[in-house]
PDB file of C-alpha atoms in Angstrom:
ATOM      1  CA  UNK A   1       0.000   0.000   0.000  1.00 56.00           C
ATOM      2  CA  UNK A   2       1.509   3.272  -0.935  1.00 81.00           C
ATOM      3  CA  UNK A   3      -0.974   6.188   0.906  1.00 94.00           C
ATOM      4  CA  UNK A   4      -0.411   8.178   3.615  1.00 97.00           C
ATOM      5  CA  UNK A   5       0.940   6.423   6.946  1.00 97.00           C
ATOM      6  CA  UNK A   6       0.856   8.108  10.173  1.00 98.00           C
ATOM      7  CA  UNK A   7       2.446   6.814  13.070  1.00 98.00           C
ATOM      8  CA  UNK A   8       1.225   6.520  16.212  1.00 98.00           C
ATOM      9  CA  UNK A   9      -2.674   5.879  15.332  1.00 97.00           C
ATOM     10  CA  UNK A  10      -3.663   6.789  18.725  1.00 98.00           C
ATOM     11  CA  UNK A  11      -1.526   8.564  21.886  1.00 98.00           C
ATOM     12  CA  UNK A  12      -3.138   9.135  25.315  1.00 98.00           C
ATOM     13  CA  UNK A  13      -0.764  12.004  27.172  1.00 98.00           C
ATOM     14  CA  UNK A  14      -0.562  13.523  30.741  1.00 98.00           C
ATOM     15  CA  UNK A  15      -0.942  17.471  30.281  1.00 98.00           C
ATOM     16  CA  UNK A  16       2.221  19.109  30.611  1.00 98.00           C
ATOM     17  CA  UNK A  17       4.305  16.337  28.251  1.00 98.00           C
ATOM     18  CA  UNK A  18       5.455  16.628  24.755  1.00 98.00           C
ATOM     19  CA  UNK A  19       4.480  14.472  22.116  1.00 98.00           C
ATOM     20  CA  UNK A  20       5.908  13.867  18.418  1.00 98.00           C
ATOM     21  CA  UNK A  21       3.513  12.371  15.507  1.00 98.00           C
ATOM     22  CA  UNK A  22       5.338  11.056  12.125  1.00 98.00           C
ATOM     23  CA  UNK A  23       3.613  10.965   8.874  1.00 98.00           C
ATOM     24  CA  UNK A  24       5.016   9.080   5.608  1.00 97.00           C
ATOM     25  CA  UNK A  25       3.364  10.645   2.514  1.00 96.00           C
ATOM     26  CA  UNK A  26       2.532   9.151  -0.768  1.00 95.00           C
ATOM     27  CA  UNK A  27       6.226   8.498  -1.944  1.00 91.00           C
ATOM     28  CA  UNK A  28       5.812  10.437  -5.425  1.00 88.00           C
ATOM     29  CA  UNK A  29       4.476  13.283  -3.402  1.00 92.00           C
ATOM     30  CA  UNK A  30       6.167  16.563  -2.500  1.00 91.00           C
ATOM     31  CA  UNK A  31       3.938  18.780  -0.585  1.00 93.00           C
ATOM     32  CA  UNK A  32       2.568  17.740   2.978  1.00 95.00           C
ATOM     33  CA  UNK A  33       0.203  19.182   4.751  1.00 95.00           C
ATOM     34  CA  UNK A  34      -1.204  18.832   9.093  1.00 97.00           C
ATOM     35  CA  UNK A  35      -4.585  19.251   9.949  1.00 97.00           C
ATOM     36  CA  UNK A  36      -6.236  19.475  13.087  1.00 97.00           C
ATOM     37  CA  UNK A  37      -9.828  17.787  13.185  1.00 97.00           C
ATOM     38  CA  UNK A  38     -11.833  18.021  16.909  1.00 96.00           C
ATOM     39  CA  UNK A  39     -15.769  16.330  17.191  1.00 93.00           C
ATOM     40  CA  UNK A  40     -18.250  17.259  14.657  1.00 92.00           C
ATOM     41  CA  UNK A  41     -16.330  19.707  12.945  1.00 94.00           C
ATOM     42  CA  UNK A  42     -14.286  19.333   9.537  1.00 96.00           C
ATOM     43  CA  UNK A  43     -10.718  19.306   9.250  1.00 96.00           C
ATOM     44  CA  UNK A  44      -8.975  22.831   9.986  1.00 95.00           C
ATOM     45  CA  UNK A  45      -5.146  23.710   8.473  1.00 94.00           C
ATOM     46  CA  UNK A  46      -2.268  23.766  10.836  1.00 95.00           C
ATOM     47  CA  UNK A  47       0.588  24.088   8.238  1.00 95.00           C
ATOM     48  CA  UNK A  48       1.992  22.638   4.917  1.00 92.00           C
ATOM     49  CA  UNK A  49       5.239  21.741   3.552  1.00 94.00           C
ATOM     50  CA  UNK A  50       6.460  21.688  -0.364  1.00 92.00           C
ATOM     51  CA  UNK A  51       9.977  19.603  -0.037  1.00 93.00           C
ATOM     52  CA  UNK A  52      11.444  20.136   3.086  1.00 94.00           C
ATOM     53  CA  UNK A  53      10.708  23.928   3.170  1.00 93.00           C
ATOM     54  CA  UNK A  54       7.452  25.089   5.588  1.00 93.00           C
ATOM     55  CA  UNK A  55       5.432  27.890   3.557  1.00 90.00           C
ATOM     56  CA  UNK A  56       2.898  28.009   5.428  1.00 89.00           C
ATOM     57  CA  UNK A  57       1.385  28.261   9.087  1.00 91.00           C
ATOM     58  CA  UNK A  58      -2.159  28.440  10.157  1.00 90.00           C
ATOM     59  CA  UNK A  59      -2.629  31.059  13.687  1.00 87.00           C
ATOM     60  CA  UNK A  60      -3.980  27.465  15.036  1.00 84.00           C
ATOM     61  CA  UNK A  61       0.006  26.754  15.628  1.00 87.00           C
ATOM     62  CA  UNK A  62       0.842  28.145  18.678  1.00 89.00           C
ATOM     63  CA  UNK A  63       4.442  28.432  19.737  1.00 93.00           C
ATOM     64  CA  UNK A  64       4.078  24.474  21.265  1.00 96.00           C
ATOM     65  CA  UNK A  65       3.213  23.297  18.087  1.00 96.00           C
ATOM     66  CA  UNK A  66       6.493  22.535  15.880  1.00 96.00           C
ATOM     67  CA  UNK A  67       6.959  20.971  12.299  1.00 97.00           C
ATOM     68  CA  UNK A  68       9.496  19.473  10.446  1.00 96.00           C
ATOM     69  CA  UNK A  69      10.166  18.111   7.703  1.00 96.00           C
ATOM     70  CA  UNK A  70      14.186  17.616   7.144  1.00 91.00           C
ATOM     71  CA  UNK A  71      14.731  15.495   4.098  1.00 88.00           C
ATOM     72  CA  UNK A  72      11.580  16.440   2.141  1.00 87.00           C
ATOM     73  CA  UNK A  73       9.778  12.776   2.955  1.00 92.00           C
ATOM     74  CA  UNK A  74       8.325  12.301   5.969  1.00 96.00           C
ATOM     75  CA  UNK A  75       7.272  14.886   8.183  1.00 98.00           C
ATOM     76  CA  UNK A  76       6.779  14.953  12.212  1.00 98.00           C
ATOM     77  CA  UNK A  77       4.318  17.582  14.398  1.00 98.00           C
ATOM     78  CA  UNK A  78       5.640  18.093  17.872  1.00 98.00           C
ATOM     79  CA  UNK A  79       3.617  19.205  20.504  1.00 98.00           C
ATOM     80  CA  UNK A  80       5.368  20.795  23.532  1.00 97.00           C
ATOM     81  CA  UNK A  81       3.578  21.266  26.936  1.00 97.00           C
ATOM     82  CA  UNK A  82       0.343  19.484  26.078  1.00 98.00           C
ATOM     83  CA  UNK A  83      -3.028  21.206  27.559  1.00 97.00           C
ATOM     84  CA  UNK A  84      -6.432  19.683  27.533  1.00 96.00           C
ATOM     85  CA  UNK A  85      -7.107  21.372  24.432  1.00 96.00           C
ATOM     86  CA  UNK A  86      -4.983  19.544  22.123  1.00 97.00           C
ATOM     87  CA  UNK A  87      -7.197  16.513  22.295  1.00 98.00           C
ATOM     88  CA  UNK A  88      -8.155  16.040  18.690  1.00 97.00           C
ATOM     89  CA  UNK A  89      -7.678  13.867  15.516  1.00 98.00           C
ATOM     90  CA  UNK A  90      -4.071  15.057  13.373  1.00 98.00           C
ATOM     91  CA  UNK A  91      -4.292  14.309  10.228  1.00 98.00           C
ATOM     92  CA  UNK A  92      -1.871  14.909   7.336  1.00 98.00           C
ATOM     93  CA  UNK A  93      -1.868  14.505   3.816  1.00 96.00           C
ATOM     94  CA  UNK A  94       0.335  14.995   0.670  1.00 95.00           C
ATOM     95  CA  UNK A  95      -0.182  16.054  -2.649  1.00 93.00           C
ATOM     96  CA  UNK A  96       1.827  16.481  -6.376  1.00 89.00           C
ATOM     97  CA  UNK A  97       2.292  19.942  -7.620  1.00 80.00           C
ATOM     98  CA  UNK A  98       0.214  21.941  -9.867  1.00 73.00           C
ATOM     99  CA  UNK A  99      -3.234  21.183 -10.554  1.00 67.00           C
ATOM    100  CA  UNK A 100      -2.577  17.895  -8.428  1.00 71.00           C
ATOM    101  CA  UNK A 101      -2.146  20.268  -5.484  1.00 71.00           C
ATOM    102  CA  UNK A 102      -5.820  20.750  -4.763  1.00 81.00           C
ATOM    103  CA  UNK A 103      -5.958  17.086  -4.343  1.00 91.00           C
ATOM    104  CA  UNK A 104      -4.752  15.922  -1.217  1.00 94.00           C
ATOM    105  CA  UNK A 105      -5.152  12.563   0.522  1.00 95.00           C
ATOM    106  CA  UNK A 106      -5.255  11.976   4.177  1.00 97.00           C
ATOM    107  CA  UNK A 107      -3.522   9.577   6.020  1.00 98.00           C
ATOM    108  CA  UNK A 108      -5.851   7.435   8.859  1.00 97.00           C
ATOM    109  CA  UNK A 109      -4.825  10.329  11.603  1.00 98.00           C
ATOM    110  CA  UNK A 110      -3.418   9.943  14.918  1.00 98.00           C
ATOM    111  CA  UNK A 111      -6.058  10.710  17.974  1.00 98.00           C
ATOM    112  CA  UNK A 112      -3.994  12.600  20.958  1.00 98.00           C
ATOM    113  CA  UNK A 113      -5.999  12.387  24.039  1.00 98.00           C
ATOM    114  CA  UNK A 114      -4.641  14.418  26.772  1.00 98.00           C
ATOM    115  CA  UNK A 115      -5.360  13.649  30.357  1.00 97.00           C
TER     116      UNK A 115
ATOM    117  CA  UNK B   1     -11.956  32.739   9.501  1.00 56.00           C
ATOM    118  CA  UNK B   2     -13.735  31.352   6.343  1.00 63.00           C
ATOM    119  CA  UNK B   3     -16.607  29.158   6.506  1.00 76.00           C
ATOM    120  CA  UNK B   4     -18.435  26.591   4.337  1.00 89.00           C
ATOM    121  CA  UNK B   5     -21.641  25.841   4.943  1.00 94.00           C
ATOM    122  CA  UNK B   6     -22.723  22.420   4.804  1.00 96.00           C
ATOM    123  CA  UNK B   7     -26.424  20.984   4.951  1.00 96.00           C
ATOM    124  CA  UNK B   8     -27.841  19.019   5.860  1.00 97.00           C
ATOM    125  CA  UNK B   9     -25.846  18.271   9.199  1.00 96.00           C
ATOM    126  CA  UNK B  10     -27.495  14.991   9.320  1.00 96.00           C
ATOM    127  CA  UNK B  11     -29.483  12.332   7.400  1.00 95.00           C
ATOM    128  CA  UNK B  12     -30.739   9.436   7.092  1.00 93.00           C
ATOM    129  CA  UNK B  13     -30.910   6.911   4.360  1.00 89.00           C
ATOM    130  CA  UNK B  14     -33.043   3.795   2.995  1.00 92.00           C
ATOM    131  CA  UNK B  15     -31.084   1.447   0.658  1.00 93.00           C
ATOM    132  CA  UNK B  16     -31.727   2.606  -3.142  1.00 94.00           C
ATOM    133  CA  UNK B  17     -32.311   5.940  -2.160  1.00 94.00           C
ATOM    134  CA  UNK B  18     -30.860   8.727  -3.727  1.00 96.00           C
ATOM    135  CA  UNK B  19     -28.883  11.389  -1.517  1.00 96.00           C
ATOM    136  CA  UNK B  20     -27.979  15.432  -2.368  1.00 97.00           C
ATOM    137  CA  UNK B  21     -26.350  17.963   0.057  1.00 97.00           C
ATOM    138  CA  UNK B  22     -24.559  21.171  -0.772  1.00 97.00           C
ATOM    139  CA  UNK B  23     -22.358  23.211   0.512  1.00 97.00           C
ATOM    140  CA  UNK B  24     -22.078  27.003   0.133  1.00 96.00           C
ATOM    141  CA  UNK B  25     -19.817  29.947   1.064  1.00 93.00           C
ATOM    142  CA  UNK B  26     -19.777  33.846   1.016  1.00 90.00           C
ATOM    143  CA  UNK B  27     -16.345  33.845  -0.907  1.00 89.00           C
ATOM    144  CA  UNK B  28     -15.010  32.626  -4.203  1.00 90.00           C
ATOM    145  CA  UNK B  29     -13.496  29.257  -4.546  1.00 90.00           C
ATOM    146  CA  UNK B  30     -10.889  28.116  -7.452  1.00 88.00           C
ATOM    147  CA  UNK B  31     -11.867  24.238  -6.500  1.00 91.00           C
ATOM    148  CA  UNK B  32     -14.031  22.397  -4.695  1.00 94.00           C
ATOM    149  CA  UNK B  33     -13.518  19.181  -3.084  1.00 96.00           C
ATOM    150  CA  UNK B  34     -15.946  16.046  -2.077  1.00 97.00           C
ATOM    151  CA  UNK B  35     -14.449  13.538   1.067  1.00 98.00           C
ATOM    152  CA  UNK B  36     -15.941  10.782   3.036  1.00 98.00           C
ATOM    153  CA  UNK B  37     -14.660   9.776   6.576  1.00 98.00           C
ATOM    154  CA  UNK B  38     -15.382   7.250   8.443  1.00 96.00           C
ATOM    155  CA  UNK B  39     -15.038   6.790  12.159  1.00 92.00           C
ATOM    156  CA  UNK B  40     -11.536   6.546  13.381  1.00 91.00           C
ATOM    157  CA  UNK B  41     -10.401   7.145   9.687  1.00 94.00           C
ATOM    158  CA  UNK B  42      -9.003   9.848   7.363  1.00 97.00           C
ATOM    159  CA  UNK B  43     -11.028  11.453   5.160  1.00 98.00           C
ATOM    160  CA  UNK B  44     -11.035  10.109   1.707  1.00 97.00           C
ATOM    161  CA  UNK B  45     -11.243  12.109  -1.750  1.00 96.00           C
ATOM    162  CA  UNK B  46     -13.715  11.523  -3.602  1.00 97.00           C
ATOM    163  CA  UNK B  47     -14.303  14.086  -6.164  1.00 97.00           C
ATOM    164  CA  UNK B  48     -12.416  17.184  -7.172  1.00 95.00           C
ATOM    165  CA  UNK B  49     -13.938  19.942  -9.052  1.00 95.00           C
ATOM    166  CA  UNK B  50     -11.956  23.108 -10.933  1.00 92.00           C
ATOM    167  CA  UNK B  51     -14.431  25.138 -13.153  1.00 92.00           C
ATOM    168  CA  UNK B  52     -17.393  26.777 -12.480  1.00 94.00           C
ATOM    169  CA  UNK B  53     -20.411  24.833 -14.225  1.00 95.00           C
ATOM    170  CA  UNK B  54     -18.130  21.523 -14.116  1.00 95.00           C
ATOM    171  CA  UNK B  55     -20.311  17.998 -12.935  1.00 97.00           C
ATOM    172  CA  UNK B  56     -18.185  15.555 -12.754  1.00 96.00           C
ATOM    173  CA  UNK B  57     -19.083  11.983 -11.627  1.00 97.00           C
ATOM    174  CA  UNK B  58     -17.495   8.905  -9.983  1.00 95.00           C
ATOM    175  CA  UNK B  59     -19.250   6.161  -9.667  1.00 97.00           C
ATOM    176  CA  UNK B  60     -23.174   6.566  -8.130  1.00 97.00           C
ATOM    177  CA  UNK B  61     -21.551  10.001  -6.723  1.00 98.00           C
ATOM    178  CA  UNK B  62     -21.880  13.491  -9.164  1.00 98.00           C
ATOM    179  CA  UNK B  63     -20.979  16.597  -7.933  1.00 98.00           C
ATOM    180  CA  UNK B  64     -21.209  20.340  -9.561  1.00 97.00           C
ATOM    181  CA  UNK B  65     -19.118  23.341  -9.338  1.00 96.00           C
ATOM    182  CA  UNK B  66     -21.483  26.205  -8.705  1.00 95.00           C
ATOM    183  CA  UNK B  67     -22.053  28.938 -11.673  1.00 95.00           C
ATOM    184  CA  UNK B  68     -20.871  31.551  -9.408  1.00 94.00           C
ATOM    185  CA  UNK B  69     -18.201  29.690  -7.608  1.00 92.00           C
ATOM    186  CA  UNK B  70     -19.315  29.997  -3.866  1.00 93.00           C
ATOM    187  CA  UNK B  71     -21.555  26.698  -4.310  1.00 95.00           C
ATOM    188  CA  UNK B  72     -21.130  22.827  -4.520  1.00 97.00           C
ATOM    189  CA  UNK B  73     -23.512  19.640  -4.318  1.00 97.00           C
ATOM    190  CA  UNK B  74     -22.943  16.289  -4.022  1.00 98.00           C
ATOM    191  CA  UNK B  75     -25.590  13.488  -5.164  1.00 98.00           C
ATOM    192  CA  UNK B  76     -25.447   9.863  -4.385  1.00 97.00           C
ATOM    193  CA  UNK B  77     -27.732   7.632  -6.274  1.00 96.00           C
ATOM    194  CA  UNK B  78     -28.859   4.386  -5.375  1.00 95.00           C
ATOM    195  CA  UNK B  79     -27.641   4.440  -1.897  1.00 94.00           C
ATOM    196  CA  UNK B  80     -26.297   1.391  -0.317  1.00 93.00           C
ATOM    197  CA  UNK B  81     -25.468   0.525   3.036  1.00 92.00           C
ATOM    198  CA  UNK B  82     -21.722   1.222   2.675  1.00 94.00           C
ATOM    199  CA  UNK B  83     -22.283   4.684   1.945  1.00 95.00           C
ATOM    200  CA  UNK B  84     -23.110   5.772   5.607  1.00 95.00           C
ATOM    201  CA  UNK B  85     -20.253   7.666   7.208  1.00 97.00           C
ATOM    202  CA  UNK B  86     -19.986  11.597   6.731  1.00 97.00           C
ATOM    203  CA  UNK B  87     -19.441  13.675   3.944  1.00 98.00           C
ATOM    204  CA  UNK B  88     -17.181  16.943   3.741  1.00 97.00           C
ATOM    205  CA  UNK B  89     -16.916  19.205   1.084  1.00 97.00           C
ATOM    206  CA  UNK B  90     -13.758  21.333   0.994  1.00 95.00           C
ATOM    207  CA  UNK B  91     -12.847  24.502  -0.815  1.00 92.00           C
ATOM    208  CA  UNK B  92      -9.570  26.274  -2.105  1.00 87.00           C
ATOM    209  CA  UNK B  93     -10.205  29.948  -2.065  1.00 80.00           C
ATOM    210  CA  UNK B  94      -9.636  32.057  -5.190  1.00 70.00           C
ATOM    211  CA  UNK B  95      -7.263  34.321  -2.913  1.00 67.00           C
ATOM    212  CA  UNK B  96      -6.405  31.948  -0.276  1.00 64.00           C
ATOM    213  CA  UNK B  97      -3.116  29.803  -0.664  1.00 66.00           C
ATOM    214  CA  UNK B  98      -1.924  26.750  -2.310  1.00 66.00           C
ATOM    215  CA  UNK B  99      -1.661  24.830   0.710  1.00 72.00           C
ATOM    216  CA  UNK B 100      -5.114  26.180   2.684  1.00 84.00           C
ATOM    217  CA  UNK B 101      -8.225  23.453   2.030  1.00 90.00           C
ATOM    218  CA  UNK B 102     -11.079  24.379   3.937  1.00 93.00           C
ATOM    219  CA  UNK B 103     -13.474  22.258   5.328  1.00 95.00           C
ATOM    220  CA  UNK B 104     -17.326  22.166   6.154  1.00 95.00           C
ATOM    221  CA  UNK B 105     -18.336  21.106   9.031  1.00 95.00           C
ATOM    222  CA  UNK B 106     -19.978  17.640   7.372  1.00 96.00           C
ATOM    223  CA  UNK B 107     -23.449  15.839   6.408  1.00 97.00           C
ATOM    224  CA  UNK B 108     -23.698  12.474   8.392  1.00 97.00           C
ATOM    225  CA  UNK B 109     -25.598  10.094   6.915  1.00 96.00           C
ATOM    226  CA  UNK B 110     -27.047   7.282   8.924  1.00 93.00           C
ATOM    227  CA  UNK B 111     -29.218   4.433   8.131  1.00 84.00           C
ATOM    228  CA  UNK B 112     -33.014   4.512   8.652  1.00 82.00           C
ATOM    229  CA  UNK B 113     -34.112   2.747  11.614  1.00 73.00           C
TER     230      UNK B 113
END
């Protein structure tokens, strides 16, 4: 299978510790994008990525909320100082360039549940 | 911020029914997008759209890119059991960035009791 992997699938944390999701794009693919998606609402933006250079960052990424993406493959979201309010769904996705951009597929997410 | 706005919130459905929502917005959108998610799971793409007046189908799914580009509806015909989960459409806006989807807030579609 060659989607979008995301690594861990779920993560319960204390509030207060950090926390580091990896996602694995489509291989072909060079832009990646992180989205934030709480209960009953759609997915919102966080930031995106077109090789390993970050061109983009929604206000949703406060100072706690780090992304990298060294090598231009796989990307990781770091969360420093958890609060109660990170609980959500993070979801990334990748895309091709161009047209192809518009299109982007999701990986299955990783749920962060912070206690 | 932006907003789509997506409707219904919820349905329900009876095998071999057929199934519209829409989705509508105050500002211009270059493309519109279709996804389904299910629980625990990403969304998936199902349909993209890029002109105004395009319908474009996929399957038992069609969807249309509003005449004046702030619209979008999705039909499902012939619905089958496997089609219950929820529905997003998602936008790129004519001045918003390359990297920016956004999202509705989804149209759940459940299963008649």
């Amino acid at each position: 299978d060659t989607g979008v992997s995301q690594d861990p699938r779920h993560k319960i944390t204390k509030r207060g510790q950090n926390v580091t999701f990896r996602c694995d794009p489509i291989s072909e693919h060079n832009r990646l994008y992180w989205y934030r998606q709480t209960l009953g609402q759609g997915p919102e933006f966080l930031t995106y990525f077109q090789n390993e250079a970050q061109l983009e960052k929604s206000r949703l990424l406060s100072d706690r909320f780090s992304a990298e993406r060294p090598k231009g493959s796989f990307s990781t979201l770091e969360i420093q100082r958890t609060e109660q309010g990170d609980s959500a769904m993070y979801l990334c996705a990748s895309s091709s360039e161009g047209q192809g951009a518009y299109e982007q597929y999701f990986g299955p997410g990783t749920r962060l549940t912070v206690t | 911020g932006q907003q789509l706005n997506q409707s219904p919130q919820s349905m329900f459905i009876q095998e071999g029914e057929d199934v519209s929502m829409n989705c509508t917005s105050s500002s211009i959108f270059n493309t519109w997008l279709w996804y389904k998610q299910d629980p625990g799971e990403g969304p998936v793409l199902l349909i993209a759209l890029y002109k105004a007046g395009e319908l474009t189908s996929n399957g038992r799914l069609t969807a249309q890119f509003g005449i004046t580009r702030k619209d979008s509806f999705l039909n499902i015909s012939a619905s089958i059991p496997s089609d219950v989960g929820i529905y997003f459409c998602a936008g790129q806006l004519v001045l918003g960035s390359q990297g920016n989807l956004i999202f509705g807030k989804g149209t759940k579609l459940s299963v008649k009791p």
